Amino acid sequence: MKKILIIGSGGAGKSTLARELGTVLGLEVIHLDAWYWNPGWVETPKAEWQSIVQDLTLRESWIMDGNYGGTLDVRLSVADTVIFLDFPRILYLA
């Protein structure tokens, strides 16, 4: 496992799992939220975002967490492992 993609609903624990796996496996953790949101919660323009994600996926190894449906196809095409956190909403909304 060199490129692990973690997806799932907001609040399901994607970032927490990514951090913990990163520590255990010694892989770089890429939190897409940190790359997408600019100061003042300003979104990255779509074309720029596509380019950023493409560049991030070219790295040798990583654990990447986040949804961002507009780039899911790019990330899925290079990931060797996908973890889908599919829990009942009541568990992470409470």
mmCIF file of C-alpha atoms in Angstrom:
data_model
loop_
_atom_site.group_PDB
_atom_site.id
_atom_site.type_symbol
_atom_site.label_atom_id
_atom_site.label_comp_id
_atom_site.label_asym_id
_atom_site.label_seq_id
_atom_site.Cartn_x
_atom_site.Cartn_y
_atom_site.Cartn_z
ATOM 1 C CA MET A 1 0.000 0.000 0.000
ATOM 2 C CA LYS A 2 1.611 3.195 -1.187
ATOM 3 C CA LYS A 3 -1.358 5.358 -2.210
ATOM 4 C CA ILE A 4 -4.302 5.144 0.150
ATOM 5 C CA LEU A 5 -7.469 7.127 -0.407
ATOM 6 C CA ILE A 6 -9.877 7.605 2.508
ATOM 7 C CA ILE A 7 -13.378 8.771 1.633
ATOM 8 C CA GLY A 8 -16.697 9.012 3.469
ATOM 9 C CA SER A 9 -19.211 11.456 4.864
ATOM 10 C CA GLY A 10 -18.176 14.566 6.746
ATOM 11 C CA GLY A 11 -17.478 13.774 10.375
ATOM 12 C CA ALA A 12 -16.959 10.043 9.755
ATOM 13 C CA GLY A 13 -13.326 10.184 10.903
ATOM 14 C CA LYS A 14 -11.390 10.407 7.636
ATOM 15 C CA SER A 15 -8.756 12.822 8.933
ATOM 16 C CA THR A 16 -8.292 10.969 12.209
ATOM 17 C CA LEU A 17 -7.842 7.650 10.441
ATOM 18 C CA ALA A 18 -5.461 9.242 7.912
ATOM 19 C CA ARG A 19 -3.271 10.666 10.694
ATOM 20 C CA GLU A 20 -3.159 7.379 12.576
ATOM 21 C CA LEU A 21 -2.415 5.317 9.466
ATOM 22 C CA GLY A 22 0.238 7.814 8.430
ATOM 23 C CA THR A 23 2.000 7.309 11.733
ATOM 24 C CA VAL A 24 1.769 3.520 11.612
ATOM 25 C CA LEU A 25 2.746 3.166 7.935
ATOM 26 C CA GLY A 26 5.191 6.057 7.758
ATOM 27 C CA LEU A 27 3.379 7.638 4.815
ATOM 28 C CA GLU A 28 2.769 11.321 4.066
ATOM 29 C CA VAL A 29 -0.767 12.389 4.941
ATOM 30 C CA ILE A 30 -2.522 14.785 2.583
ATOM 31 C CA HIS A 31 -5.658 16.413 3.996
ATOM 32 C CA LEU A 32 -7.468 17.785 0.956
ATOM 33 C CA ASP A 33 -9.321 20.362 3.067
ATOM 34 C CA ALA A 34 -5.985 21.990 3.890
ATOM 35 C CA TRP A 35 -5.211 22.346 0.186
ATOM 36 C CA TYR A 36 -8.718 23.384 -0.938
ATOM 37 C CA TRP A 37 -9.593 26.113 1.529
ATOM 38 C CA ASN A 38 -7.759 29.428 1.390
ATOM 39 C CA PRO A 39 -7.727 32.035 4.203
ATOM 40 C CA GLY A 40 -11.206 33.271 5.049
ATOM 41 C CA TRP A 41 -12.721 29.976 3.857
ATOM 42 C CA VAL A 42 -12.307 30.982 0.231
ATOM 43 C CA GLU A 43 -12.531 28.059 -2.168
ATOM 44 C CA THR A 44 -9.770 27.319 -4.660
ATOM 45 C CA PRO A 45 -10.945 27.970 -8.234
ATOM 46 C CA LYS A 46 -11.975 24.761 -10.029
ATOM 47 C CA ALA A 47 -9.218 24.712 -12.688
ATOM 48 C CA GLU A 48 -6.533 25.419 -10.093
ATOM 49 C CA TRP A 49 -7.975 22.747 -7.790
ATOM 50 C CA GLN A 50 -7.864 20.135 -10.547
ATOM 51 C CA SER A 51 -4.186 20.949 -11.122
ATOM 52 C CA ILE A 52 -3.349 20.795 -7.397
ATOM 53 C CA VAL A 53 -4.976 17.387 -6.996
ATOM 54 C CA GLN A 54 -3.260 16.075 -10.108
ATOM 55 C CA ASP A 55 0.111 17.206 -8.731
ATOM 56 C CA LEU A 56 -0.583 15.691 -5.301
ATOM 57 C CA THR A 57 -1.490 12.311 -6.787
ATOM 58 C CA LEU A 58 1.849 12.175 -8.615
ATOM 59 C CA ARG A 59 3.767 11.922 -5.342
ATOM 60 C CA GLU A 60 5.383 8.545 -4.757
ATOM 61 C CA SER A 61 3.257 7.577 -1.763
ATOM 62 C CA TRP A 62 0.526 9.097 0.374
ATOM 63 C CA ILE A 63 -2.596 8.746 2.446
ATOM 64 C CA MET A 64 -5.164 11.221 1.161
ATOM 65 C CA ASP A 65 -8.410 12.043 2.918
ATOM 66 C CA GLY A 66 -11.346 14.007 1.617
ATOM 67 C CA ASN A 67 -14.268 13.766 -0.753
ATOM 68 C CA TYR A 68 -14.295 16.508 -3.412
ATOM 69 C CA GLY A 69 -16.313 14.647 -6.037
ATOM 70 C CA GLY A 70 -14.921 16.739 -8.884
ATOM 71 C CA THR A 71 -11.517 15.077 -8.466
ATOM 72 C CA LEU A 72 -12.516 11.630 -7.263
ATOM 73 C CA ASP A 73 -11.904 10.025 -10.648
ATOM 74 C CA VAL A 74 -8.299 11.313 -10.699
ATOM 75 C CA ARG A 75 -7.600 10.082 -7.189
ATOM 76 C CA LEU A 76 -9.271 6.694 -7.685
ATOM 77 C CA SER A 77 -7.297 6.065 -10.850
ATOM 78 C CA VAL A 78 -3.962 6.191 -8.981
ATOM 79 C CA ALA A 79 -4.892 4.881 -5.528
ATOM 80 C CA ASP A 80 -3.927 1.295 -4.801
ATOM 81 C CA THR A 81 -6.155 1.166 -1.708
ATOM 82 C CA VAL A 82 -9.489 2.858 -0.968
ATOM 83 C CA ILE A 83 -11.021 2.995 2.484
ATOM 84 C CA PHE A 84 -14.679 4.030 2.471
ATOM 85 C CA LEU A 85 -15.979 5.008 5.902
ATOM 86 C CA ASP A 86 -19.654 4.110 5.631
ATOM 87 C CA PHE A 87 -21.182 4.488 9.052
ATOM 88 C CA PRO A 88 -24.779 5.297 10.007
ATOM 89 C CA ARG A 89 -25.129 9.101 10.231
ATOM 90 C CA ILE A 90 -26.324 8.908 13.826
ATOM 91 C CA LEU A 91 -22.813 7.751 14.884
ATOM 92 C CA TYR A 92 -20.998 10.832 13.644
ATOM 93 C CA LEU A 93 -23.685 13.486 13.952
ATOM 94 C CA ALA A 94 -24.344 12.885 17.637
#
